[in-house]
């Protein structure tokens, strides 16, 4: 079974909590977990896998709408422009300043990737969101971090303490076969190359400021009430298959 078939099979058999008529159909069943480009390789904004107000009260509808359409959507637009500029420079042979667009592409692509994971990491509280991980994911967390509570305290602290804008990330590293916690600045900094993000906590101010104001720690605490652990578990299954 190749990776693609494995992912399709995992997605087909995964027991995801129902969140509406087409919950998760798109991001899950097309080419593994996520659909970030169309058939021509143009970057696209995946639809939210639930209604805009589905994450209330932990994440308010206005924030979700602005965040998805303008922040995530803006990164997708920016990324397509970056790629166009890089292509034009490369084709014309005039490479003066092309590194600007290469840097921008790292920022925008990382934003697109992390936000695409972020939306599917979430589900309404009590309807697929919240609670604790189970099965292999729980075992792996216990092995690496001692217990779920210790892991939760660690990633919450790392997320709350990001300098400026960034993310707290739980990732699987295929080269070391380890679960790791990362503190990402902006969207693209402070990774371990090759790490596969499983759970991503967006602590950019745009993710919480309308509702939580300066209370980032409170937002991070509320975030755990809407984590879709089934999605995180599915991502771990898929990541473990990466050689
Ligand atoms: Mn964001």
PDB file of C-alpha atoms and ligand atoms in Angstrom:
ATOM      1  CA  UNK A   1       0.000   0.000   0.000  1.00  0.00           C
ATOM      2  CA  UNK A   2       1.546   3.330  -0.936  1.00  0.00           C
ATOM      3  CA  UNK A   3       1.212   6.436   1.176  1.00  0.00           C
ATOM      4  CA  UNK A   4      -1.630   7.921  -0.808  1.00  0.00           C
ATOM      5  CA  UNK A   5      -3.693   4.757  -0.541  1.00  0.00           C
ATOM      6  CA  UNK A   6      -2.897   4.475   3.123  1.00  0.00           C
ATOM      7  CA  UNK A   7      -4.089   8.011   3.737  1.00  0.00           C
ATOM      8  CA  UNK A   8      -7.260   7.496   1.760  1.00  0.00           C
ATOM      9  CA  UNK A   9      -7.966   4.291   3.688  1.00  0.00           C
ATOM     10  CA  UNK A  10      -7.260   6.016   7.017  1.00  0.00           C
ATOM     11  CA  UNK A  11      -9.576   8.851   6.131  1.00  0.00           C
ATOM     12  CA  UNK A  12     -12.304   6.494   4.994  1.00  0.00           C
ATOM     13  CA  UNK A  13     -12.239   4.423   8.165  1.00  0.00           C
ATOM     14  CA  UNK A  14     -11.605   7.228  10.656  1.00  0.00           C
ATOM     15  CA  UNK A  15     -14.480   7.854  13.005  1.00  0.00           C
ATOM     16  CA  UNK A  16     -14.790  11.601  12.876  1.00  0.00           C
ATOM     17  CA  UNK A  17     -17.499  13.311  14.845  1.00  0.00           C
ATOM     18  CA  UNK A  18     -20.228  14.561  12.504  1.00  0.00           C
ATOM     19  CA  UNK A  19     -20.138  18.323  12.189  1.00  0.00           C
ATOM     20  CA  UNK A  20     -22.631  18.926   9.443  1.00  0.00           C
ATOM     21  CA  UNK A  21     -23.338  17.574   6.032  1.00  0.00           C
ATOM     22  CA  UNK A  22     -19.924  17.868   4.427  1.00  0.00           C
ATOM     23  CA  UNK A  23     -17.731  18.137   7.472  1.00  0.00           C
ATOM     24  CA  UNK A  24     -14.117  17.379   6.574  1.00  0.00           C
ATOM     25  CA  UNK A  25     -14.965  15.768   3.248  1.00  0.00           C
ATOM     26  CA  UNK A  26     -12.793  18.116   1.203  1.00  0.00           C
ATOM     27  CA  UNK A  27      -9.680  18.494   3.329  1.00  0.00           C
ATOM     28  CA  UNK A  28      -9.554  14.815   4.225  1.00  0.00           C
ATOM     29  CA  UNK A  29     -10.291  12.856   1.146  1.00  0.00           C
ATOM     30  CA  UNK A  30      -8.352  14.750  -1.487  1.00  0.00           C
ATOM     31  CA  UNK A  31      -4.735  13.681  -1.697  1.00  0.00           C
ATOM     32  CA  UNK A  32      -4.405  12.657   1.906  1.00  0.00           C
ATOM     33  CA  UNK A  33      -5.322  15.198   4.524  1.00  0.00           C
ATOM     34  CA  UNK A  34      -5.260  18.629   3.002  1.00  0.00           C
ATOM     35  CA  UNK A  35      -5.976  20.341  -0.270  1.00  0.00           C
ATOM     36  CA  UNK A  36      -3.779  23.415  -0.605  1.00  0.00           C
ATOM     37  CA  UNK A  37      -3.574  23.685  -4.402  1.00  0.00           C
ATOM     38  CA  UNK A  38      -5.872  23.089  -7.359  1.00  0.00           C
ATOM     39  CA  UNK A  39      -5.156  20.743 -10.277  1.00  0.00           C
ATOM     40  CA  UNK A  40      -2.937  23.370 -11.912  1.00  0.00           C
ATOM     41  CA  UNK A  41      -0.837  23.889  -8.799  1.00  0.00           C
ATOM     42  CA  UNK A  42      -2.394  27.255  -7.965  1.00  0.00           C
ATOM     43  CA  UNK A  43      -2.711  27.763  -4.215  1.00  0.00           C
ATOM     44  CA  UNK A  44      -6.318  27.853  -3.004  1.00  0.00           C
ATOM     45  CA  UNK A  45      -8.085  28.635   0.252  1.00  0.00           C
ATOM     46  CA  UNK A  46      -9.754  25.467   1.569  1.00  0.00           C
ATOM     47  CA  UNK A  47     -13.295  26.068   2.885  1.00  0.00           C
ATOM     48  CA  UNK A  48     -13.887  25.988   6.617  1.00  0.00           C
ATOM     49  CA  UNK A  49     -14.953  22.461   7.617  1.00  0.00           C
ATOM     50  CA  UNK A  50     -17.813  23.897   9.730  1.00  0.00           C
ATOM     51  CA  UNK A  51     -20.034  26.978   9.911  1.00  0.00           C
ATOM     52  CA  UNK A  52     -18.344  30.254  10.761  1.00  0.00           C
ATOM     53  CA  UNK A  53     -20.093  30.395  14.167  1.00  0.00           C
ATOM     54  CA  UNK A  54     -19.595  26.700  14.990  1.00  0.00           C
ATOM     55  CA  UNK A  55     -16.687  27.341  17.369  1.00  0.00           C
ATOM     56  CA  UNK A  56     -18.613  29.786  19.588  1.00  0.00           C
ATOM     57  CA  UNK A  57     -18.143  30.691  22.365  1.00  0.00           C
ATOM     58  CA  UNK A  58     -14.458  29.724  22.453  1.00  0.00           C
ATOM     59  CA  UNK A  59     -13.784  31.312  19.067  1.00  0.00           C
ATOM     60  CA  UNK A  60     -16.249  33.965  17.959  1.00  0.00           C
ATOM     61  CA  UNK A  61     -17.773  33.986  14.476  1.00  0.00           C
ATOM     62  CA  UNK A  62     -16.403  37.404  13.508  1.00  0.00           C
ATOM     63  CA  UNK A  63     -12.850  36.395  14.367  1.00  0.00           C
ATOM     64  CA  UNK A  64     -13.207  33.086  12.511  1.00  0.00           C
ATOM     65  CA  UNK A  65     -14.579  34.857   9.420  1.00  0.00           C
ATOM     66  CA  UNK A  66     -11.890  37.549   9.306  1.00  0.00           C
ATOM     67  CA  UNK A  67      -9.174  35.050  10.160  1.00  0.00           C
ATOM     68  CA  UNK A  68     -10.132  32.563   7.463  1.00  0.00           C
ATOM     69  CA  UNK A  69     -10.977  34.960   4.667  1.00  0.00           C
ATOM     70  CA  UNK A  70      -8.488  37.779   5.141  1.00  0.00           C
ATOM     71  CA  UNK A  71      -5.549  36.378   7.096  1.00  0.00           C
ATOM     72  CA  UNK A  72      -5.404  32.849   5.722  1.00  0.00           C
ATOM     73  CA  UNK A  73      -6.888  34.020   2.405  1.00  0.00           C
ATOM     74  CA  UNK A  74      -4.384  36.876   2.265  1.00  0.00           C
ATOM     75  CA  UNK A  75      -1.483  34.454   2.637  1.00  0.00           C
ATOM     76  CA  UNK A  76      -2.837  32.344  -0.233  1.00  0.00           C
ATOM     77  CA  UNK A  77      -3.095  35.438  -2.462  1.00  0.00           C
ATOM     78  CA  UNK A  78       0.369  36.571  -1.425  1.00  0.00           C
ATOM     79  CA  UNK A  79       1.847  33.152  -2.087  1.00  0.00           C
ATOM     80  CA  UNK A  80       0.461  33.004  -5.623  1.00  0.00           C
ATOM     81  CA  UNK A  81       1.929  36.466  -6.257  1.00  0.00           C
ATOM     82  CA  UNK A  82       5.325  35.425  -4.799  1.00  0.00           C
ATOM     83  CA  UNK A  83       5.472  32.399  -7.072  1.00  0.00           C
ATOM     84  CA  UNK A  84       4.572  34.524 -10.082  1.00  0.00           C
ATOM     85  CA  UNK A  85       7.318  37.044  -9.267  1.00  0.00           C
ATOM     86  CA  UNK A  86       9.886  34.273  -8.788  1.00  0.00           C
ATOM     87  CA  UNK A  87       8.872  32.695 -12.082  1.00  0.00           C
ATOM     88  CA  UNK A  88       9.061  36.010 -13.943  1.00  0.00           C
ATOM     89  CA  UNK A  89      12.489  36.781 -12.520  1.00  0.00           C
ATOM     90  CA  UNK A  90      13.741  33.304 -13.345  1.00  0.00           C
ATOM     91  CA  UNK A  91      12.397  33.403 -16.903  1.00  0.00           C
ATOM     92  CA  UNK A  92      13.726  36.891 -17.617  1.00  0.00           C
ATOM     93  CA  UNK A  93      17.123  36.186 -16.109  1.00  0.00           C
ATOM     94  CA  UNK A  94      16.898  39.404 -14.060  1.00  0.00           C
ATOM     95  CA  UNK A  95      17.415  37.992 -10.572  1.00  0.00           C
ATOM     96  CA  UNK A  96      18.049  41.307  -8.842  1.00  0.00           C
ATOM     97  CA  UNK A  97      16.071  41.264  -5.587  1.00  0.00           C
ATOM     98  CA  UNK A  98      14.423  37.903  -6.260  1.00  0.00           C
ATOM     99  CA  UNK A  99      15.391  36.771  -2.753  1.00  0.00           C
ATOM    100  CA  UNK A 100      12.684  39.142  -1.423  1.00  0.00           C
ATOM    101  CA  UNK A 101      10.011  37.022  -3.104  1.00  0.00           C
ATOM    102  CA  UNK A 102      11.655  33.774  -2.022  1.00  0.00           C
ATOM    103  CA  UNK A 103      11.551  34.968   1.604  1.00  0.00           C
ATOM    104  CA  UNK A 104       7.939  36.062   1.203  1.00  0.00           C
ATOM    105  CA  UNK A 105       7.052  32.666  -0.254  1.00  0.00           C
ATOM    106  CA  UNK A 106       8.437  30.951   2.871  1.00  0.00           C
ATOM    107  CA  UNK A 107       6.277  33.206   5.070  1.00  0.00           C
ATOM    108  CA  UNK A 108       3.130  32.845   2.975  1.00  0.00           C
ATOM    109  CA  UNK A 109       3.441  29.117   2.257  1.00  0.00           C
ATOM    110  CA  UNK A 110       4.069  28.388   5.932  1.00  0.00           C
ATOM    111  CA  UNK A 111       1.032  30.502   6.835  1.00  0.00           C
ATOM    112  CA  UNK A 112      -1.096  28.612   4.293  1.00  0.00           C
ATOM    113  CA  UNK A 113       0.087  25.228   5.549  1.00  0.00           C
ATOM    114  CA  UNK A 114      -0.344  26.015   9.255  1.00  0.00           C
ATOM    115  CA  UNK A 115      -3.749  27.676   8.835  1.00  0.00           C
ATOM    116  CA  UNK A 116      -5.011  24.765   6.716  1.00  0.00           C
ATOM    117  CA  UNK A 117      -4.049  22.390   9.527  1.00  0.00           C
ATOM    118  CA  UNK A 118      -5.417  24.786  12.165  1.00  0.00           C
ATOM    119  CA  UNK A 119      -9.015  24.807  10.868  1.00  0.00           C
ATOM    120  CA  UNK A 120      -9.234  21.015  10.684  1.00  0.00           C
ATOM    121  CA  UNK A 121      -7.640  20.704  14.136  1.00  0.00           C
ATOM    122  CA  UNK A 122     -10.796  22.291  15.546  1.00  0.00           C
ATOM    123  CA  UNK A 123     -14.380  21.183  16.118  1.00  0.00           C
ATOM    124  CA  UNK A 124     -17.276  22.573  18.192  1.00  0.00           C
ATOM    125  CA  UNK A 125     -16.892  21.944  21.902  1.00  0.00           C
ATOM    126  CA  UNK A 126     -18.634  18.721  22.890  1.00  0.00           C
ATOM    127  CA  UNK A 127     -19.272  17.830  19.220  1.00  0.00           C
ATOM    128  CA  UNK A 128     -15.872  16.473  18.303  1.00  0.00           C
ATOM    129  CA  UNK A 129     -13.973  19.243  20.062  1.00  0.00           C
ATOM    130  CA  UNK A 130     -12.385  19.078  23.519  1.00  0.00           C
ATOM    131  CA  UNK A 131     -11.744  16.186  25.842  1.00  0.00           C
ATOM    132  CA  UNK A 132      -8.494  14.281  25.615  1.00  0.00           C
ATOM    133  CA  UNK A 133      -6.649  12.280  22.972  1.00  0.00           C
ATOM    134  CA  UNK A 134      -7.045   8.504  22.896  1.00  0.00           C
ATOM    135  CA  UNK A 135      -5.283   5.432  21.537  1.00  0.00           C
ATOM    136  CA  UNK A 136      -1.894   5.667  19.852  1.00  0.00           C
ATOM    137  CA  UNK A 137      -1.802   9.455  20.045  1.00  0.00           C
ATOM    138  CA  UNK A 138      -2.335   9.397  23.811  1.00  0.00           C
ATOM    139  CA  UNK A 139       0.290   6.658  24.228  1.00  0.00           C
ATOM    140  CA  UNK A 140       2.818   8.609  22.178  1.00  0.00           C
ATOM    141  CA  UNK A 141       2.147  11.765  24.189  1.00  0.00           C
ATOM    142  CA  UNK A 142       2.578   9.845  27.443  1.00  0.00           C
ATOM    143  CA  UNK A 143       5.824   8.283  26.223  1.00  0.00           C
ATOM    144  CA  UNK A 144       7.325  11.586  25.140  1.00  0.00           C
ATOM    145  CA  UNK A 145       5.924  14.031  27.698  1.00  0.00           C
ATOM    146  CA  UNK A 146       5.005  11.877  30.731  1.00  0.00           C
ATOM    147  CA  UNK A 147       1.255  12.517  30.685  1.00  0.00           C
ATOM    148  CA  UNK A 148      -1.400  14.390  28.737  1.00  0.00           C
ATOM    149  CA  UNK A 149      -1.624  17.036  31.465  1.00  0.00           C
ATOM    150  CA  UNK A 150       2.128  17.651  31.348  1.00  0.00           C
ATOM    151  CA  UNK A 151       2.038  17.892  27.559  1.00  0.00           C
ATOM    152  CA  UNK A 152      -0.902  20.287  27.683  1.00  0.00           C
ATOM    153  CA  UNK A 153       0.816  22.510  30.249  1.00  0.00           C
ATOM    154  CA  UNK A 154       3.982  22.522  28.125  1.00  0.00           C
ATOM    155  CA  UNK A 155       2.419  23.421  24.802  1.00  0.00           C
ATOM    156  CA  UNK A 156       0.068  25.959  26.414  1.00  0.00           C
ATOM    157  CA  UNK A 157       3.028  27.711  28.056  1.00  0.00           C
ATOM    158  CA  UNK A 158       5.133  27.616  24.895  1.00  0.00           C
ATOM    159  CA  UNK A 159       2.210  29.066  22.908  1.00  0.00           C
ATOM    160  CA  UNK A 160       1.376  31.777  25.448  1.00  0.00           C
ATOM    161  CA  UNK A 161       5.030  32.842  25.635  1.00  0.00           C
ATOM    162  CA  UNK A 162       5.629  33.377  21.889  1.00  0.00           C
ATOM    163  CA  UNK A 163       7.440  36.703  21.397  1.00  0.00           C
ATOM    164  CA  UNK A 164       5.182  38.680  19.081  1.00  0.00           C
ATOM    165  CA  UNK A 165       3.170  36.650  16.599  1.00  0.00           C
ATOM    166  CA  UNK A 166       3.537  32.913  16.091  1.00  0.00           C
ATOM    167  CA  UNK A 167       2.365  29.434  16.883  1.00  0.00           C
ATOM    168  CA  UNK A 168       2.706  26.629  19.411  1.00  0.00           C
ATOM    169  CA  UNK A 169       3.068  23.358  17.511  1.00  0.00           C
ATOM    170  CA  UNK A 170       2.970  19.639  18.264  1.00  0.00           C
ATOM    171  CA  UNK A 171       4.816  17.859  15.473  1.00  0.00           C
ATOM    172  CA  UNK A 172       6.046  14.403  14.546  1.00  0.00           C
ATOM    173  CA  UNK A 173       9.594  14.181  13.291  1.00  0.00           C
ATOM    174  CA  UNK A 174      10.000  11.285  10.834  1.00  0.00           C
ATOM    175  CA  UNK A 175      13.821  11.368  11.043  1.00  0.00           C
ATOM    176  CA  UNK A 176      13.954  11.015  14.819  1.00  0.00           C
ATOM    177  CA  UNK A 177      10.610   9.220  15.285  1.00  0.00           C
ATOM    178  CA  UNK A 178       9.663  11.657  18.005  1.00  0.00           C
ATOM    179  CA  UNK A 179       6.796  13.879  18.981  1.00  0.00           C
ATOM    180  CA  UNK A 180       8.147  17.371  19.544  1.00  0.00           C
ATOM    181  CA  UNK A 181       6.802  20.726  20.697  1.00  0.00           C
ATOM    182  CA  UNK A 182       7.920  23.763  18.699  1.00  0.00           C
ATOM    183  CA  UNK A 183       7.572  27.473  19.341  1.00  0.00           C
ATOM    184  CA  UNK A 184       7.206  29.077  15.931  1.00  0.00           C
ATOM    185  CA  UNK A 185       7.726  32.798  15.330  1.00  0.00           C
ATOM    186  CA  UNK A 186       5.777  34.372  12.480  1.00  0.00           C
ATOM    187  CA  UNK A 187       4.854  31.331  10.382  1.00  0.00           C
ATOM    188  CA  UNK A 188       8.184  30.000   9.184  1.00  0.00           C
ATOM    189  CA  UNK A 189      10.758  30.408  11.935  1.00  0.00           C
ATOM    190  CA  UNK A 190      12.141  28.044  14.576  1.00  0.00           C
ATOM    191  CA  UNK A 191      11.216  24.734  13.016  1.00  0.00           C
ATOM    192  CA  UNK A 192      13.195  21.509  13.013  1.00  0.00           C
ATOM    193  CA  UNK A 193      13.463  20.764   9.291  1.00  0.00           C
ATOM    194  CA  UNK A 194      11.225  17.936   8.210  1.00  0.00           C
ATOM    195  CA  UNK A 195       8.887  18.133  11.209  1.00  0.00           C
ATOM    196  CA  UNK A 196       5.253  17.349  10.365  1.00  0.00           C
ATOM    197  CA  UNK A 197       2.807  19.599  12.272  1.00  0.00           C
ATOM    198  CA  UNK A 198      -0.063  17.708  13.926  1.00  0.00           C
ATOM    199  CA  UNK A 199      -1.636  20.290  16.240  1.00  0.00           C
ATOM    200  CA  UNK A 200      -1.096  24.000  15.714  1.00  0.00           C
ATOM    201  CA  UNK A 201      -2.129  26.805  18.064  1.00  0.00           C
ATOM    202  CA  UNK A 202      -2.325  30.177  16.344  1.00  0.00           C
ATOM    203  CA  UNK A 203      -1.349  32.919  18.790  1.00  0.00           C
ATOM    204  CA  UNK A 204      -1.154  35.758  16.300  1.00  0.00           C
ATOM    205  CA  UNK A 205      -3.207  38.614  17.722  1.00  0.00           C
ATOM    206  CA  UNK A 206      -5.665  38.262  14.824  1.00  0.00           C
ATOM    207  CA  UNK A 207      -6.628  34.835  16.204  1.00  0.00           C
ATOM    208  CA  UNK A 208      -8.024  36.144  19.478  1.00  0.00           C
ATOM    209  CA  UNK A 209      -7.855  39.908  19.944  1.00  0.00           C
ATOM    210  CA  UNK A 210     -11.502  40.814  19.235  1.00  0.00           C
ATOM    211  CA  UNK A 211     -12.771  38.554  22.006  1.00  0.00           C
ATOM    212  CA  UNK A 212      -9.846  38.007  24.365  1.00  0.00           C
ATOM    213  CA  UNK A 213      -8.045  41.372  23.959  1.00  0.00           C
ATOM    214  CA  UNK A 214      -4.645  41.019  25.634  1.00  0.00           C
ATOM    215  CA  UNK A 215      -5.555  37.773  27.426  1.00  0.00           C
ATOM    216  CA  UNK A 216      -3.662  35.318  25.227  1.00  0.00           C
ATOM    217  CA  UNK A 217      -3.295  32.736  28.013  1.00  0.00           C
ATOM    218  CA  UNK A 218      -7.078  32.657  28.435  1.00  0.00           C
ATOM    219  CA  UNK A 219      -7.491  32.115  24.678  1.00  0.00           C
ATOM    220  CA  UNK A 220      -4.994  29.228  24.725  1.00  0.00           C
ATOM    221  CA  UNK A 221      -6.871  27.620  27.632  1.00  0.00           C
ATOM    222  CA  UNK A 222     -10.188  27.953  25.737  1.00  0.00           C
ATOM    223  CA  UNK A 223      -8.545  26.549  22.595  1.00  0.00           C
ATOM    224  CA  UNK A 224      -8.268  23.121  24.243  1.00  0.00           C
ATOM    225  CA  UNK A 225     -12.075  22.965  24.525  1.00  0.00           C
ATOM    226  CA  UNK A 226     -12.291  22.933  20.705  1.00  0.00           C
ATOM    227  CA  UNK A 227      -9.355  20.700  19.755  1.00  0.00           C
ATOM    228  CA  UNK A 228     -10.435  17.862  17.481  1.00  0.00           C
ATOM    229  CA  UNK A 229      -8.173  15.103  18.794  1.00  0.00           C
ATOM    230  CA  UNK A 230      -9.432  12.700  16.136  1.00  0.00           C
ATOM    231  CA  UNK A 231      -7.914  14.985  13.525  1.00  0.00           C
ATOM    232  CA  UNK A 232      -4.620  15.185  15.423  1.00  0.00           C
ATOM    233  CA  UNK A 233      -4.583  11.370  15.721  1.00  0.00           C
ATOM    234  CA  UNK A 234      -5.236  10.959  12.007  1.00  0.00           C
ATOM    235  CA  UNK A 235      -2.376  13.315  11.244  1.00  0.00           C
ATOM    236  CA  UNK A 236      -0.048  11.303  13.479  1.00  0.00           C
ATOM    237  CA  UNK A 237      -1.037   8.079  11.689  1.00  0.00           C
ATOM    238  CA  UNK A 238      -0.296   9.710   8.338  1.00  0.00           C
ATOM    239  CA  UNK A 239       2.958  11.344   9.479  1.00  0.00           C
ATOM    240  CA  UNK A 240       4.315   8.084  10.850  1.00  0.00           C
ATOM    241  CA  UNK A 241       4.050   6.660   7.361  1.00  0.00           C
ATOM    242  CA  UNK A 242       6.431   9.309   5.989  1.00  0.00           C
ATOM    243  CA  UNK A 243       9.918   7.888   5.602  1.00  0.00           C
TER     244      UNK A 243
HETATM  245 MN1  LIG B   1      -3.733  33.102  11.859  1.00  0.00          MN
END
